[in-house]
Amino acid sequence: MEGVDHLAHERNKTEFDVDAMKIVWAGSRHAFEVSDRMARLVASDPAFQKDNRTRLGRKELFKNTLRKAAHAWKRILDLRLTEEEAGRLRTFVDEPAFTDLHWGMFVPAIKGQGTDEQQQKWLPLAYKMQIIGCYAQTELGHGSNVQGLETTATFDPETDEFVIHSPTLTSCKWWPGGLGKISTHAVVYARLLTNGQEHGVHGFIVQLRSMDDHMPLPGITIGDIGMKFGNGAYNTMDNGVLKFDHVRIPRNQMLMRVLQVTREGKCVQSNVPRQLIYGTMVFVRQSIVADASVALSRAVCIATRYSAVRRQFGSQDGGVETQVIDYKTQQNRLFPLLASAYAFRFVGEWLKWLYTDVTQRLQANDFSTLPEAHACTAGLKSLTTTATADAIEECRKLCGGHGYLCASGLPELFAVYVPACTYEGDNIVLLLQVARFLVKTVSQLGSGKKPVGTTAYLGRVQDLLQCRCDVQTAEDWLKPSVVLEAFEARSARMCVARAQNLSKFENPEDGFAELSADLVEAAVAHCQLIVVSKFIDKLQQDIPGNGVKQQLQNLCYIYALNLLHNYLGDFLSTGCITPKQASLANDQLRSLYSQIRPNAIALVDAFNYTDHYLGSVLGRYDGNVYPKLYEEAWKDPLNDSVVPDGYHEYVRPMLKQQLRNARL
């Protein structure tokens, strides 16, 4: 039935102002209005249709992506959209494309690492898309270990040029998005060699293809690395391979904001502190955390709506069956994911503030908070992307068999999202970096050096090693100070224990290698504390809207107490809480699930996603799932003919016992 809201009965139960929650989710009324306008603009334009994407072959899929990217750029120019509006429009087109790397990596690399002159030359071309760029760092043989990159850039003083070369097969650039078929230029990372000496890895702007016929320039071998995981999904992106054979570029195409190479080949440190480069890293990781909340919220929106539509078991005397969302097992799996989406949203919001703060400090030559900001963003990138990838898959399972259909939107969402666990830092490698920082912080406590930012709690380590949780009733777990102390004590005790175990090794590096799995656990505990504390901080703000703050409080405690339940071993083994208190936390969780239940649909409506952006028959706003699922099935190319191709050659001979004579 068209035009009927099959979820109206759910929406009528809502106990808070959904429109006010939409503003909270978006971050501000302005952000909400821009997103809402751009989402509707994309959804109403047939050129951005995407429901056939998983059925297309690679060539057709890729060409379709190029068409959409060109159409999006035309709309941006025709409507004279601001940079903010253009970014939102590209988000809602919802198709990985070469433009992601151009705007997300190539342009920021030049802004962050180029001199004023270099920015004046290259940025206008990039902003007008007169050149299209990518970010060529990862190689076939090296990803996380950037210092192990093998591509070389050797300065030739006779010609005032750098010679870019791939000396081995493993030195081929491998994975950069946009590189395979489209990018005309790249920021290439290579080992700088001058006068026979090596000076570390630096970025160079290299033209890859002719601006006339798009053919690779001499000395450049370039192509796509092949199909990736999933149907549609990230196969819209031309991840590439790039091999250099002594390619020459002018000296002024090395990005020289921090280190300059003179005409004579001397390396001169500029007066710009090299730490400024970390500002870009904080920005990129902050945007990845923000993306995690978006991907997770999309999956949760689909699973929540479908859980309210789907009925199974529980009917008495032929009456209606029970909504799947009413089963406690479903709530126990689904509602913590809903809470996580909000938690990641707010920690992402805080990271935006951190980026601004770090940038201002760097410009004032204040580097005091940089190591902590670096560790914090590395850890949160790891924590949120791992949790989101796992959560999307859990949402697929929460949708039963239909979740496995491409029409559910979940397989493609998962396939597009999972690379986030690897790009911009492998998640385990990042947690090890966090662990190093935590151990160092603990080891310096005796010297009077006060921990800053998200590690400030370690300055109270003596109290946290001795404190005892005073929870006596289930309701006590709704006190922010109680929850915060439990998470701080757990993290502090784990950090101290790891540091003590490390000190037993003569060689610290041997100890780090041996205890790395334990160290990762301490890093996770620290990062979970950050997310919990920032959610609690959010609740201290003035949040307008009837019932909005109450819902956010419920979600905050669901997030924290579910973590406590899942990591109970940490809390019990460190003596932070007792088994009885853990049991009370579980009682409180069940109560919170019951309070969230009537508001579940409204809480996902607050994400304000159009049906186009969700791309899911199961997650439709109107809940009209079954007729649409049936309709969708007939669109598959296999249903173009009643009798399939191949029947007469292969199946009929089997049925007629004529296989011996068949020409297979």
Short mmCIF file of N, CA and C in Angstrom, two decimals, residues 493-624:
data_model
loop_
_atom_site.label_atom_id
_atom_site.label_comp_id
_atom_site.label_asym_id
_atom_site.label_seq_id
_atom_site.Cartn_x
_atom_site.Cartn_y
_atom_site.Cartn_z
N ARG A 493 44.39 1.09 36.24
CA ARG A 493 44.97 -0.14 36.79
C ARG A 493 45.58 -1.01 35.69
N MET A 494 44.93 -1.05 34.53
CA MET A 494 45.48 -1.83 33.42
C MET A 494 46.78 -1.19 32.91
N CYS A 495 46.79 0.14 32.81
CA CYS A 495 48.00 0.84 32.33
C CYS A 495 49.18 0.61 33.29
N VAL A 496 48.91 0.75 34.60
CA VAL A 496 49.96 0.57 35.60
C VAL A 496 50.48 -0.87 35.59
N ALA A 497 49.56 -1.83 35.51
CA ALA A 497 49.97 -3.24 35.49
C ALA A 497 50.85 -3.55 34.27
N ARG A 498 50.46 -2.99 33.11
CA ARG A 498 51.26 -3.21 31.88
C ARG A 498 52.64 -2.58 32.02
N ALA A 499 52.67 -1.37 32.58
CA ALA A 499 53.95 -0.68 32.75
C ALA A 499 54.85 -1.46 33.70
N GLN A 500 54.28 -2.00 34.76
CA GLN A 500 55.07 -2.80 35.73
C GLN A 500 55.62 -4.07 35.07
N ASN A 501 54.77 -4.73 34.28
CA ASN A 501 55.23 -5.95 33.59
C ASN A 501 56.35 -5.65 32.59
N LEU A 502 56.24 -4.50 31.92
CA LEU A 502 57.27 -4.10 30.96
C LEU A 502 58.60 -3.84 31.64
N SER A 503 58.54 -3.28 32.85
CA SER A 503 59.78 -2.91 33.56
C SER A 503 60.61 -4.13 33.96
N LYS A 504 60.01 -5.31 33.88
CA LYS A 504 60.73 -6.54 34.25
C LYS A 504 61.68 -6.99 33.13
N PHE A 505 61.53 -6.43 31.95
CA PHE A 505 62.37 -6.81 30.81
C PHE A 505 63.61 -5.92 30.77
N GLU A 506 64.76 -6.53 30.52
CA GLU A 506 66.00 -5.76 30.39
C GLU A 506 65.91 -4.82 29.20
N ASN A 507 65.43 -5.38 28.08
CA ASN A 507 65.28 -4.59 26.86
C ASN A 507 63.80 -4.24 26.70
N PRO A 508 63.42 -2.94 26.82
CA PRO A 508 62.01 -2.54 26.73
C PRO A 508 61.34 -2.99 25.43
N GLU A 509 62.09 -2.97 24.31
CA GLU A 509 61.49 -3.36 23.03
C GLU A 509 61.12 -4.84 23.01
N ASP A 510 61.96 -5.68 23.66
CA ASP A 510 61.61 -7.10 23.78
C ASP A 510 60.32 -7.26 24.57
N GLY A 511 60.24 -6.48 25.64
CA GLY A 511 59.03 -6.52 26.47
C GLY A 511 57.81 -6.07 25.72
N PHE A 512 57.97 -5.02 24.93
CA PHE A 512 56.84 -4.48 24.16
C PHE A 512 56.33 -5.52 23.16
N ALA A 513 57.28 -6.20 22.51
CA ALA A 513 56.89 -7.23 21.54
C ALA A 513 56.19 -8.40 22.23
N GLU A 514 56.72 -8.82 23.38
CA GLU A 514 56.17 -9.98 24.09
C GLU A 514 54.79 -9.68 24.67
N LEU A 515 54.62 -8.46 25.17
CA LEU A 515 53.37 -8.11 25.88
C LEU A 515 52.39 -7.34 25.01
N SER A 516 52.62 -7.32 23.70
CA SER A 516 51.83 -6.43 22.82
C SER A 516 50.32 -6.70 22.90
N ALA A 517 49.91 -7.96 23.04
CA ALA A 517 48.47 -8.25 23.11
C ALA A 517 47.87 -7.63 24.38
N ASP A 518 48.59 -7.72 25.50
CA ASP A 518 48.12 -7.11 26.76
C ASP A 518 48.07 -5.59 26.64
N LEU A 519 49.06 -5.03 25.96
CA LEU A 519 49.13 -3.58 25.80
C LEU A 519 47.95 -3.06 24.97
N VAL A 520 47.57 -3.82 23.95
CA VAL A 520 46.42 -3.44 23.12
C VAL A 520 45.16 -3.37 23.98
N GLU A 521 45.01 -4.33 24.92
CA GLU A 521 43.83 -4.33 25.79
C GLU A 521 43.78 -3.06 26.65
N ALA A 522 44.94 -2.62 27.15
CA ALA A 522 44.99 -1.39 27.95
C ALA A 522 44.62 -0.18 27.10
N ALA A 523 45.09 -0.16 25.85
CA ALA A 523 44.77 0.94 24.94
C ALA A 523 43.27 1.01 24.67
N VAL A 524 42.65 -0.15 24.47
CA VAL A 524 41.19 -0.21 24.23
C VAL A 524 40.44 0.35 25.44
N ALA A 525 40.88 -0.05 26.64
CA ALA A 525 40.23 0.43 27.87
C ALA A 525 40.30 1.97 27.95
N HIS A 526 41.46 2.51 27.63
CA HIS A 526 41.65 3.97 27.65
C HIS A 526 40.73 4.65 26.63
N CYS A 527 40.65 4.10 25.44
CA CYS A 527 39.83 4.71 24.38
C CYS A 527 38.34 4.62 24.71
N GLN A 528 37.92 3.50 25.30
CA GLN A 528 36.52 3.39 25.70
C GLN A 528 36.18 4.41 26.78
N LEU A 529 37.12 4.65 27.67
CA LEU A 529 36.93 5.68 28.70
C LEU A 529 36.72 7.05 28.06
N ILE A 530 37.50 7.36 27.02
CA ILE A 530 37.35 8.66 26.34
C ILE A 530 35.93 8.80 25.80
N VAL A 531 35.43 7.76 25.12
CA VAL A 531 34.09 7.84 24.52
C VAL A 531 33.03 8.01 25.60
N VAL A 532 33.13 7.23 26.68
CA VAL A 532 32.17 7.34 27.79
C VAL A 532 32.22 8.74 28.40
N SER A 533 33.43 9.25 28.65
CA SER A 533 33.56 10.56 29.31
C SER A 533 33.04 11.69 28.43
N LYS A 534 33.24 11.59 27.12
CA LYS A 534 32.76 12.66 26.22
C LYS A 534 31.23 12.61 26.09
N PHE A 535 30.65 11.40 26.17
CA PHE A 535 29.18 11.28 26.16
C PHE A 535 28.63 11.93 27.45
N ILE A 536 29.26 11.63 28.58
CA ILE A 536 28.83 12.23 29.86
C ILE A 536 28.99 13.75 29.82
N ASP A 537 30.10 14.23 29.24
CA ASP A 537 30.31 15.68 29.08
C ASP A 537 29.18 16.31 28.26
N LYS A 538 28.78 15.62 27.20
CA LYS A 538 27.71 16.13 26.33
C LYS A 538 26.44 16.35 27.14
N LEU A 539 26.18 15.46 28.09
CA LEU A 539 24.96 15.55 28.90
C LEU A 539 25.00 16.71 29.89
N GLN A 540 26.18 17.26 30.12
CA GLN A 540 26.29 18.43 31.00
C GLN A 540 25.89 19.71 30.27
N GLN A 541 25.80 19.64 28.94
CA GLN A 541 25.44 20.83 28.16
C GLN A 541 23.94 21.10 28.25
N ASP A 542 23.57 22.31 27.87
CA ASP A 542 22.15 22.65 27.78
C ASP A 542 21.62 22.04 26.49
N ILE A 543 20.72 21.06 26.61
CA ILE A 543 20.19 20.38 25.42
C ILE A 543 18.69 20.65 25.35
N PRO A 544 18.25 21.54 24.44
CA PRO A 544 16.82 21.87 24.36
C PRO A 544 16.01 20.74 23.74
N GLY A 545 14.68 20.83 23.92
CA GLY A 545 13.78 19.83 23.32
C GLY A 545 13.19 18.94 24.38
N ASN A 546 11.88 18.81 24.35
CA ASN A 546 11.16 18.02 25.33
C ASN A 546 11.62 16.55 25.32
N GLY A 547 12.14 16.08 26.45
CA GLY A 547 12.51 14.67 26.60
C GLY A 547 13.81 14.26 25.92
N VAL A 548 14.46 15.20 25.23
CA VAL A 548 15.66 14.85 24.44
C VAL A 548 16.80 14.41 25.36
N LYS A 549 17.06 15.21 26.40
CA LYS A 549 18.18 14.88 27.28
C LYS A 549 17.97 13.53 27.96
N GLN A 550 16.72 13.23 28.34
CA GLN A 550 16.43 11.95 29.01
C GLN A 550 16.80 10.77 28.10
N GLN A 551 16.45 10.88 26.82
CA GLN A 551 16.78 9.80 25.87
C GLN A 551 18.29 9.65 25.72
N LEU A 552 18.99 10.79 25.67
CA LEU A 552 20.45 10.74 25.53
C LEU A 552 21.10 10.15 26.78
N GLN A 553 20.53 10.45 27.95
CA GLN A 553 21.04 9.84 29.18
C GLN A 553 20.88 8.33 29.14
N ASN A 554 19.70 7.88 28.71
CA ASN A 554 19.46 6.43 28.61
C ASN A 554 20.47 5.78 27.67
N LEU A 555 20.72 6.43 26.53
CA LEU A 555 21.66 5.88 25.55
C LEU A 555 23.08 5.87 26.10
N CYS A 556 23.44 6.93 26.83
CA CYS A 556 24.78 7.01 27.42
C CYS A 556 25.03 5.84 28.37
N TYR A 557 24.05 5.57 29.23
CA TYR A 557 24.23 4.50 30.21
C TYR A 557 24.15 3.12 29.55
N ILE A 558 23.36 3.01 28.49
CA ILE A 558 23.36 1.74 27.74
C ILE A 558 24.75 1.50 27.15
N TYR A 559 25.33 2.56 26.57
CA TYR A 559 26.66 2.41 25.97
C TYR A 559 27.67 1.98 27.03
N ALA A 560 27.69 2.68 28.17
CA ALA A 560 28.69 2.41 29.20
C ALA A 560 28.48 1.05 29.87
N LEU A 561 27.25 0.76 30.25
CA LEU A 561 26.99 -0.49 31.00
C LEU A 561 27.10 -1.72 30.10
N ASN A 562 26.82 -1.55 28.82
CA ASN A 562 27.02 -2.68 27.90
C ASN A 562 28.51 -2.97 27.73
N LEU A 563 29.33 -1.91 27.67
CA LEU A 563 30.78 -2.10 27.64
C LEU A 563 31.25 -2.81 28.91
N LEU A 564 30.72 -2.36 30.04
CA LEU A 564 31.09 -2.97 31.32
C LEU A 564 30.76 -4.47 31.30
N HIS A 565 29.60 -4.80 30.74
CA HIS A 565 29.20 -6.21 30.65
C HIS A 565 30.13 -6.99 29.72
N ASN A 566 30.43 -6.40 28.55
CA ASN A 566 31.26 -7.12 27.56
C ASN A 566 32.71 -7.26 27.99
N TYR A 567 33.18 -6.34 28.82
CA TYR A 567 34.59 -6.37 29.28
C TYR A 567 34.65 -6.63 30.79
N LEU A 568 33.71 -7.44 31.25
CA LEU A 568 33.60 -7.69 32.69
C LEU A 568 34.89 -8.23 33.29
N GLY A 569 35.60 -9.03 32.51
CA GLY A 569 36.87 -9.59 32.99
C GLY A 569 37.83 -8.50 33.43
N ASP A 570 37.91 -7.41 32.65
CA ASP A 570 38.78 -6.27 33.01
C ASP A 570 38.38 -5.67 34.35
N PHE A 571 37.08 -5.40 34.49
CA PHE A 571 36.59 -4.70 35.69
C PHE A 571 36.73 -5.57 36.94
N LEU A 572 36.47 -6.87 36.79
CA LEU A 572 36.56 -7.77 37.95
C LEU A 572 38.02 -8.08 38.31
N SER A 573 38.84 -8.36 37.29
CA SER A 573 40.22 -8.76 37.57
C SER A 573 41.06 -7.62 38.14
N THR A 574 40.67 -6.38 37.81
CA THR A 574 41.40 -5.22 38.37
C THR A 574 40.77 -4.78 39.70
N GLY A 575 39.69 -5.44 40.11
CA GLY A 575 39.07 -5.12 41.40
C GLY A 575 38.29 -3.83 41.41
N CYS A 576 37.90 -3.33 40.23
CA CYS A 576 37.16 -2.06 40.16
C CYS A 576 35.74 -2.21 40.70
N ILE A 577 35.13 -3.36 40.41
CA ILE A 577 33.77 -3.62 40.88
C ILE A 577 33.69 -5.07 41.37
N THR A 578 32.60 -5.38 42.07
CA THR A 578 32.39 -6.74 42.56
C THR A 578 31.43 -7.48 41.63
N PRO A 579 31.38 -8.80 41.71
CA PRO A 579 30.40 -9.55 40.90
C PRO A 579 28.97 -9.09 41.17
N LYS A 580 28.65 -8.76 42.41
CA LYS A 580 27.30 -8.30 42.75
C LYS A 580 26.99 -6.98 42.03
N GLN A 581 27.96 -6.07 42.00
CA GLN A 581 27.76 -4.79 41.31
C GLN A 581 27.61 -5.00 39.80
N ALA A 582 28.33 -5.97 39.26
CA ALA A 582 28.19 -6.30 37.84
C ALA A 582 26.78 -6.79 37.54
N SER A 583 26.24 -7.58 38.46
CA SER A 583 24.88 -8.10 38.31
C SER A 583 23.86 -6.95 38.35
N LEU A 584 24.08 -5.98 39.24
CA LEU A 584 23.20 -4.81 39.32
C LEU A 584 23.26 -3.98 38.04
N ALA A 585 24.46 -3.90 37.44
CA ALA A 585 24.61 -3.18 36.17
C ALA A 585 23.76 -3.84 35.08
N ASN A 586 23.73 -5.17 35.08
CA ASN A 586 22.90 -5.90 34.11
C ASN A 586 21.42 -5.64 34.34
N ASP A 587 21.01 -5.59 35.61
CA ASP A 587 19.60 -5.29 35.93
C ASP A 587 19.24 -3.91 35.38
N GLN A 588 20.15 -2.96 35.57
CA GLN A 588 19.89 -1.60 35.09
C GLN A 588 19.83 -1.55 33.56
N LEU A 589 20.68 -2.32 32.90
CA LEU A 589 20.67 -2.38 31.43
C LEU A 589 19.31 -2.83 30.92
N ARG A 590 18.78 -3.89 31.51
CA ARG A 590 17.46 -4.40 31.07
C ARG A 590 16.39 -3.34 31.23
N SER A 591 16.46 -2.61 32.34
CA SER A 591 15.49 -1.53 32.58
C SER A 591 15.63 -0.44 31.52
N LEU A 592 16.88 -0.11 31.16
CA LEU A 592 17.12 0.92 30.14
C LEU A 592 16.60 0.49 28.78
N TYR A 593 16.75 -0.80 28.45
CA TYR A 593 16.22 -1.31 27.17
C TYR A 593 14.71 -1.08 27.10
N SER A 594 14.03 -1.33 28.21
CA SER A 594 12.57 -1.14 28.24
C SER A 594 12.20 0.33 28.05
N GLN A 595 13.04 1.22 28.57
CA GLN A 595 12.77 2.66 28.42
C GLN A 595 13.05 3.14 27.01
N ILE A 596 14.04 2.55 26.36
CA ILE A 596 14.38 2.93 24.98
C ILE A 596 13.37 2.38 23.98
N ARG A 597 12.81 1.21 24.28
CA ARG A 597 11.96 0.49 23.32
C ARG A 597 10.89 1.36 22.63
N PRO A 598 10.05 2.13 23.38
CA PRO A 598 9.02 2.90 22.68
C PRO A 598 9.58 4.04 21.83
N ASN A 599 10.84 4.39 22.06
CA ASN A 599 11.47 5.52 21.37
C ASN A 599 12.43 5.08 20.26
N ALA A 600 12.57 3.78 20.07
CA ALA A 600 13.62 3.27 19.17
C ALA A 600 13.47 3.80 17.76
N ILE A 601 12.24 3.74 17.21
CA ILE A 601 12.04 4.20 15.82
C ILE A 601 12.31 5.71 15.72
N ALA A 602 11.84 6.46 16.69
CA ALA A 602 12.07 7.91 16.66
C ALA A 602 13.55 8.25 16.78
N LEU A 603 14.28 7.45 17.56
CA LEU A 603 15.72 7.72 17.72
C LEU A 603 16.49 7.49 16.43
N VAL A 604 16.02 6.57 15.57
CA VAL A 604 16.69 6.41 14.26
C VAL A 604 16.12 7.40 13.23
N ASP A 605 14.85 7.81 13.41
CA ASP A 605 14.30 8.86 12.55
C ASP A 605 15.11 10.15 12.72
N ALA A 606 15.66 10.36 13.93
CA ALA A 606 16.42 11.58 14.21
C ALA A 606 17.69 11.69 13.37
N PHE A 607 18.13 10.58 12.79
CA PHE A 607 19.30 10.65 11.88
C PHE A 607 18.93 11.41 10.60
N ASN A 608 17.61 11.44 10.30
CA ASN A 608 17.09 12.22 9.16
C ASN A 608 17.62 11.71 7.81
N TYR A 609 17.74 10.40 7.66
CA TYR A 609 18.22 9.85 6.39
C TYR A 609 17.08 9.65 5.41
N THR A 610 17.29 10.06 4.16
CA THR A 610 16.31 9.79 3.11
C THR A 610 16.38 8.31 2.74
N ASP A 611 15.31 7.81 2.16
CA ASP A 611 15.32 6.42 1.68
C ASP A 611 16.40 6.22 0.63
N HIS A 612 16.65 7.25 -0.18
CA HIS A 612 17.71 7.15 -1.20
C HIS A 612 19.05 6.91 -0.53
N TYR A 613 19.37 7.70 0.50
CA TYR A 613 20.67 7.58 1.15
C TYR A 613 20.80 6.24 1.88
N LEU A 614 19.74 5.81 2.56
CA LEU A 614 19.79 4.51 3.26
C LEU A 614 19.98 3.37 2.27
N GLY A 615 19.33 3.46 1.12
CA GLY A 615 19.49 2.44 0.07
C GLY A 615 19.09 1.05 0.54
N SER A 616 17.97 0.97 1.27
CA SER A 616 17.57 -0.31 1.86
C SER A 616 16.06 -0.51 1.78
N VAL A 617 15.65 -1.63 1.21
CA VAL A 617 14.22 -1.96 1.21
C VAL A 617 13.77 -2.24 2.65
N LEU A 618 14.62 -2.87 3.46
CA LEU A 618 14.26 -3.22 4.83
C LEU A 618 14.17 -1.98 5.73
N GLY A 619 14.92 -0.93 5.38
CA GLY A 619 14.97 0.26 6.24
C GLY A 619 14.11 1.40 5.76
N ARG A 620 13.16 1.12 4.86
CA ARG A 620 12.28 2.18 4.33
C ARG A 620 11.59 2.94 5.45
N TYR A 621 11.44 4.24 5.28
CA TYR A 621 10.81 5.08 6.30
C TYR A 621 9.37 4.61 6.57
N ASP A 622 8.66 4.20 5.50
CA ASP A 622 7.25 3.84 5.69
C ASP A 622 7.04 2.40 6.13
N GLY A 623 8.13 1.62 6.22
CA GLY A 623 8.01 0.23 6.69
C GLY A 623 7.31 -0.71 5.73
N ASN A 624 7.09 -0.27 4.49
CA ASN A 624 6.37 -1.11 3.50
C ASN A 624 7.35 -2.09 2.85
#
